[in-house]
């Protein structure tokens, strides 16, 4: 949810990417329909050049959107 995303932003700013990723992953677990959480998770992976993990997050976002019948993030 939004609280998890805010924590991720703060942890990223504090240069704690592992903690930020853990919080972003928790956010998508809590609300898989939250496209923003998936995008932020993908962004965190991209910033660490973890391309495969970023792609997985984006693929999960697309999968969730297709389940819901829309393509909005």
Coordinates of N, CA and C in Angstrom, one line a residue:
X1 N 0.8 -1.2 0.0 CA 0.0 0.0 0.0 C 0.9 1.3 0.0
X2 N 0.2 2.4 0.1 CA 0.9 3.7 0.1 C 2.0 3.8 1.2
X3 N 1.7 3.3 2.4 CA 2.7 3.4 3.5 C 3.9 2.7 3.1
X4 N 3.8 1.5 2.5 CA 5.0 0.7 2.2 C 5.8 1.4 1.1
X5 N 5.1 2.0 0.2 CA 5.7 2.8 -0.9 C 6.5 4.0 -0.4
X6 N 5.9 4.7 0.6 CA 6.6 5.8 1.2 C 7.8 5.3 1.9
X7 N 7.8 4.2 2.6 CA 9.0 3.7 3.3 C 10.1 3.4 2.3
X8 N 9.7 2.8 1.2 CA 10.6 2.5 0.1 C 11.3 3.7 -0.4
X9 N 10.6 4.8 -0.6 CA 11.2 6.0 -1.1 C 12.2 6.5 0.0
X10 N 11.8 6.5 1.2 CA 12.8 7.0 2.3 C 14.0 6.1 2.4
X11 N 13.8 4.8 2.3 CA 15.0 3.9 2.4 C 15.9 4.0 1.2
X12 N 15.3 4.3 0.0 CA 16.1 4.5 -1.1 C 17.0 5.7 -1.0
X13 N 16.4 6.8 -0.4 CA 17.1 8.0 -0.2 C 18.2 7.9 0.8
X14 N 18.0 6.9 1.7 CA 19.0 6.7 2.8 C 20.0 5.7 2.3
X15 N 20.0 5.3 1.0 CA 20.9 4.4 0.4 C 20.8 3.0 1.1
X16 N 19.6 2.5 1.2 CA 19.4 1.2 1.7 C 18.5 0.5 0.7
X17 N 19.1 0.2 -0.4 CA 18.3 -0.4 -1.5 C 17.7 -1.8 -1.2
X18 N 18.4 -2.6 -0.4 CA 17.9 -3.9 0.0 C 16.6 -3.8 0.8
X19 N 16.6 -2.9 1.8 CA 15.4 -2.6 2.6 C 14.3 -2.0 1.7
X20 N 14.7 -1.1 0.8 CA 13.7 -0.5 0.0 C 13.0 -1.6 -0.9
X21 N 13.8 -2.5 -1.4 CA 13.2 -3.6 -2.3 C 12.3 -4.5 -1.4
X22 N 12.7 -4.8 -0.2 CA 11.9 -5.6 0.6 C 10.6 -5.0 0.9
X23 N 10.6 -3.7 1.2 CA 9.3 -3.0 1.4 C 8.4 -2.9 0.2
X24 N 9.1 -2.7 -1.0 CA 8.3 -2.6 -2.2 C 7.7 -4.0 -2.5
X25 N 8.4 -5.1 -2.3 CA 7.9 -6.4 -2.5 C 6.8 -6.7 -1.6
X26 N 6.9 -6.2 -0.4 CA 5.8 -6.4 0.6 C 4.5 -5.7 0.1
X27 N 4.7 -4.5 -0.4 CA 3.6 -3.7 -0.9 C 2.9 -4.4 -2.0
X28 N 3.6 -5.0 -2.9 CA 2.9 -5.7 -4.0 C 2.2 -7.0 -3.5
X29 N 2.8 -7.6 -2.4 CA 2.1 -8.8 -1.8 C 0.8 -8.4 -1.2
X30 N 0.8 -7.2 -0.5 CA -0.4 -6.7 0.2 C -1.5 -6.3 -0.8
X31 N -1.1 -5.7 -1.9 CA -2.1 -5.2 -2.9 C -1.6 -5.5 -4.3
X32 N -1.7 -6.7 -4.8 CA -1.3 -7.0 -6.2 C -1.9 -6.1 -7.3
X33 N -3.0 -5.5 -6.9 CA -3.7 -4.6 -7.9 C -3.1 -3.2 -8.0
X34 N -2.2 -2.9 -7.1 CA -1.5 -1.6 -7.0 C -0.4 -1.6 -8.0
X35 N -0.7 -1.0 -9.2 CA 0.3 -1.0 -10.3 C 1.5 -0.1 -9.9
X36 N 1.3 0.9 -9.1 CA 2.4 1.8 -8.7 C 3.4 1.0 -7.9
X37 N 3.0 0.1 -7.0 CA 4.0 -0.7 -6.3 C 4.9 -1.5 -7.2
X38 N 4.3 -2.1 -8.2 CA 5.1 -2.9 -9.2 C 6.1 -2.0 -9.9
X39 N 5.6 -0.8 -10.3 CA 6.5 0.1 -11.1 C 7.6 0.5 -10.2
X40 N 7.4 0.8 -9.0 CA 8.4 1.3 -8.1 C 9.4 0.1 -7.8
X41 N 8.9 -1.1 -7.7 CA 9.8 -2.2 -7.5 C 10.7 -2.4 -8.7
X42 N 10.1 -2.3 -9.9 CA 10.9 -2.4 -11.1 C 11.9 -1.3 -11.2
X43 N 11.6 -0.1 -10.8 CA 12.5 1.0 -10.7 C 13.7 0.7 -9.8
X44 N 13.4 0.2 -8.6 CA 14.4 -0.1 -7.7 C 15.4 -1.2 -8.3
X45 N 14.9 -2.2 -8.9 CA 15.7 -3.2 -9.5 C 16.5 -2.6 -10.7
X46 N 15.9 -1.7 -11.4 CA 16.6 -1.1 -12.5 C 17.8 -0.2 -12.0
X47 N 17.5 0.5 -10.9 CA 18.6 1.4 -10.4 C 19.8 0.6 -9.9
X48 N 19.6 -0.7 -9.6 CA 20.7 -1.6 -9.2 C 21.2 -2.5 -10.4
X49 N 20.7 -2.2 -11.6 CA 21.0 -2.9 -12.8 C 20.7 -4.4 -12.7
X50 N 19.6 -4.7 -11.9 CA 19.1 -6.0 -11.8 C 18.0 -6.2 -12.8
X51 N 18.4 -6.3 -14.1 CA 17.5 -6.2 -15.2 C 16.4 -7.3 -15.2
X52 N 16.9 -8.5 -14.9 CA 15.9 -9.7 -14.9 C 14.8 -9.5 -13.8
X53 N 15.2 -9.0 -12.6 CA 14.2 -8.7 -11.6 C 13.3 -7.6 -12.0
X54 N 13.8 -6.6 -12.7 CA 12.9 -5.5 -13.1 C 11.9 -6.0 -14.1
X55 N 12.4 -6.8 -15.0 CA 11.5 -7.4 -16.0 C 10.4 -8.3 -15.4
X56 N 10.8 -9.1 -14.4 CA 9.8 -9.9 -13.7 C 8.7 -9.0 -13.0
X57 N 9.1 -7.9 -12.4 CA 8.2 -7.0 -11.7 C 7.2 -6.4 -12.8
X58 N 7.7 -6.0 -13.9 CA 6.9 -5.5 -15.0 C 6.0 -6.5 -15.6
X59 N 6.5 -7.7 -15.7 CA 5.6 -8.8 -16.2 C 4.5 -9.1 -15.2
X60 N 4.8 -9.1 -14.0 CA 3.7 -9.3 -12.9 C 2.7 -8.2 -13.0
X61 N 3.2 -7.0 -13.2 CA 2.2 -5.9 -13.3 C 1.3 -6.1 -14.5
X62 N 1.8 -6.5 -15.6 CA 1.0 -6.7 -16.8 C 0.0 -7.8 -16.5
X63 N 0.5 -8.9 -15.9 CA -0.4 -10.0 -15.6 C -1.5 -9.6 -14.7
X64 N -1.2 -8.9 -13.7 CA -2.3 -8.4 -12.8 C -3.3 -7.5 -13.5
X65 N -2.8 -6.6 -14.4 CA -3.6 -5.7 -15.1 C -4.6 -6.5 -16.0
X66 N -4.0 -7.5 -16.7 CA -4.8 -8.3 -17.6 C -5.9 -9.1 -16.8
X67 N -5.6 -9.5 -15.6 CA -6.6 -10.2 -14.8 C -7.7 -9.3 -14.4
X68 N -7.4 -8.0 -14.2 CA -8.4 -7.0 -13.8 C -9.1 -6.4 -15.0
X69 N -8.7 -6.8 -16.2 CA -9.4 -6.3 -17.4 C -9.0 -5.0 -17.9
X70 N -7.8 -4.5 -17.5 CA -7.4 -3.2 -18.0 C -5.9 -3.1 -18.0
X71 N -5.4 -2.0 -18.6 CA -3.9 -1.9 -18.7 C -3.4 -0.7 -18.0
X72 N -4.2 -0.1 -17.1 CA -3.7 1.1 -16.3 C -2.7 0.6 -15.2
X73 N -1.8 1.5 -14.9 CA -0.8 1.3 -13.8 C -1.3 2.0 -12.6

